[in-house]
PDB file of C-alpha atoms in Angstrom:
ATOM      1  CA  UNK A   1      -2.103  31.184  21.073  1.00 84.00           C
ATOM      2  CA  UNK A   2      -4.814  32.997  19.162  1.00 88.00           C
ATOM      3  CA  UNK A   3      -7.827  31.167  17.745  1.00 90.00           C
ATOM      4  CA  UNK A   4      -8.031  30.537  14.030  1.00 90.00           C
ATOM      5  CA  UNK A   5     -10.338  32.945  12.244  1.00 95.00           C
ATOM      6  CA  UNK A   6     -12.854  32.121   9.542  1.00 95.00           C
ATOM      7  CA  UNK A   7     -10.783  34.134   7.048  1.00 95.00           C
ATOM      8  CA  UNK A   8      -7.692  32.024   7.790  1.00 96.00           C
ATOM      9  CA  UNK A   9      -9.666  28.836   7.252  1.00 96.00           C
ATOM     10  CA  UNK A  10     -10.990  30.233   3.967  1.00 96.00           C
ATOM     11  CA  UNK A  11      -7.467  31.072   2.805  1.00 96.00           C
ATOM     12  CA  UNK A  12      -6.265  27.595   3.713  1.00 97.00           C
ATOM     13  CA  UNK A  13      -9.141  25.904   1.862  1.00 97.00           C
ATOM     14  CA  UNK A  14      -8.549  28.033  -1.243  1.00 97.00           C
ATOM     15  CA  UNK A  15      -4.810  27.345  -1.067  1.00 97.00           C
ATOM     16  CA  UNK A  16      -5.287  23.589  -0.793  1.00 98.00           C
ATOM     17  CA  UNK A  17      -7.680  23.655  -3.743  1.00 98.00           C
ATOM     18  CA  UNK A  18      -5.240  25.719  -5.822  1.00 98.00           C
ATOM     19  CA  UNK A  19      -2.451  23.303  -4.962  1.00 98.00           C
ATOM     20  CA  UNK A  20      -4.666  20.432  -6.115  1.00 97.00           C
ATOM     21  CA  UNK A  21      -5.368  22.207  -9.414  1.00 97.00           C
ATOM     22  CA  UNK A  22      -1.642  22.767  -9.933  1.00 98.00           C
ATOM     23  CA  UNK A  23      -0.909  19.114  -9.168  1.00 96.00           C
ATOM     24  CA  UNK A  24      -3.626  17.876 -11.539  1.00 96.00           C
ATOM     25  CA  UNK A  25      -2.432  20.216 -14.292  1.00 96.00           C
ATOM     26  CA  UNK A  26       1.175  19.064 -13.940  1.00 96.00           C
ATOM     27  CA  UNK A  27      -0.088  15.488 -13.912  1.00 94.00           C
ATOM     28  CA  UNK A  28      -1.897  16.026 -17.235  1.00 93.00           C
ATOM     29  CA  UNK A  29       1.332  17.378 -18.708  1.00 94.00           C
ATOM     30  CA  UNK A  30       3.351  14.450 -17.347  1.00 92.00           C
ATOM     31  CA  UNK A  31       0.852  11.883 -18.620  1.00 90.00           C
ATOM     32  CA  UNK A  32       1.119  13.357 -22.117  1.00 92.00           C
ATOM     33  CA  UNK A  33       4.917  13.376 -22.111  1.00 92.00           C
ATOM     34  CA  UNK A  34       5.532   9.923 -20.630  1.00 89.00           C
ATOM     35  CA  UNK A  35       5.090   6.852 -22.779  1.00 88.00           C
ATOM     36  CA  UNK A  36       3.692   4.163 -20.545  1.00 86.00           C
ATOM     37  CA  UNK A  37       5.516   1.357 -22.339  1.00 88.00           C
ATOM     38  CA  UNK A  38       8.878   3.013 -21.576  1.00 91.00           C
ATOM     39  CA  UNK A  39       8.536   3.144 -17.785  1.00 91.00           C
ATOM     40  CA  UNK A  40       9.270   0.260 -15.402  1.00 94.00           C
ATOM     41  CA  UNK A  41       6.467  -2.234 -14.941  1.00 93.00           C
ATOM     42  CA  UNK A  42       6.093  -1.386 -11.249  1.00 94.00           C
ATOM     43  CA  UNK A  43       5.144   2.221 -12.153  1.00 91.00           C
ATOM     44  CA  UNK A  44       2.664   1.445 -14.932  1.00 93.00           C
ATOM     45  CA  UNK A  45      -0.311   0.668 -12.640  1.00 94.00           C
ATOM     46  CA  UNK A  46       0.169   3.992 -10.859  1.00 92.00           C
ATOM     47  CA  UNK A  47       0.251   5.843 -14.186  1.00 91.00           C
ATOM     48  CA  UNK A  48      -2.930   4.086 -15.296  1.00 92.00           C
ATOM     49  CA  UNK A  49      -4.589   4.922 -11.965  1.00 94.00           C
ATOM     50  CA  UNK A  50      -3.730   8.615 -12.285  1.00 92.00           C
ATOM     51  CA  UNK A  51      -4.838   8.629 -15.929  1.00 92.00           C
ATOM     52  CA  UNK A  52      -8.219   7.341 -14.822  1.00 95.00           C
ATOM     53  CA  UNK A  53      -8.677   9.468 -11.696  1.00 96.00           C
ATOM     54  CA  UNK A  54      -7.061  12.766 -12.676  1.00 95.00           C
ATOM     55  CA  UNK A  55     -10.238  14.352 -14.148  1.00 95.00           C
ATOM     56  CA  UNK A  56     -12.145  13.703 -10.908  1.00 97.00           C
ATOM     57  CA  UNK A  57      -9.209  15.013  -8.872  1.00 97.00           C
ATOM     58  CA  UNK A  58      -9.144  18.180 -10.977  1.00 96.00           C
ATOM     59  CA  UNK A  59     -12.893  18.656 -10.567  1.00 97.00           C
ATOM     60  CA  UNK A  60     -12.768  18.203  -6.795  1.00 97.00           C
ATOM     61  CA  UNK A  61      -9.793  20.562  -6.553  1.00 97.00           C
ATOM     62  CA  UNK A  62     -11.669  23.201  -8.540  1.00 97.00           C
ATOM     63  CA  UNK A  63     -14.689  22.785  -6.255  1.00 98.00           C
ATOM     64  CA  UNK A  64     -12.532  23.136  -3.136  1.00 98.00           C
ATOM     65  CA  UNK A  65     -10.889  26.254  -4.589  1.00 98.00           C
ATOM     66  CA  UNK A  66     -14.297  27.704  -5.410  1.00 98.00           C
ATOM     67  CA  UNK A  67     -15.553  26.955  -1.914  1.00 98.00           C
ATOM     68  CA  UNK A  68     -12.492  28.632  -0.436  1.00 97.00           C
ATOM     69  CA  UNK A  69     -13.015  31.720  -2.574  1.00 97.00           C
ATOM     70  CA  UNK A  70     -16.691  31.911  -1.585  1.00 97.00           C
ATOM     71  CA  UNK A  71     -15.628  31.593   2.052  1.00 97.00           C
ATOM     72  CA  UNK A  72     -13.099  34.399   1.562  1.00 96.00           C
ATOM     73  CA  UNK A  73     -15.805  36.637   0.102  1.00 96.00           C
ATOM     74  CA  UNK A  74     -18.092  35.807   3.024  1.00 96.00           C
ATOM     75  CA  UNK A  75     -15.284  36.545   5.478  1.00 94.00           C
ATOM     76  CA  UNK A  76     -14.599  39.906   3.827  1.00 93.00           C
ATOM     77  CA  UNK A  77     -18.289  40.807   4.014  1.00 90.00           C
ATOM     78  CA  UNK A  78     -18.368  40.355   7.802  1.00 81.00           C
TER      79      UNK A  78
END
């Protein structure tokens, strides 16, 4: 088994961040389409939680993606 390289870690970090951005973007779309009063009561708290926390999630995902891209640039410069 070969050791993990810095470039592989950078790609993974960037990929996880991009996946987070995609999830947050789809969540924004879903929150605009769904009317909270039309969903079951057991789901409403989760929708409210995501409505509140989605901007922070998007920001953190963008930061992780940026960090991964910077790491990829640093790995390419080696």
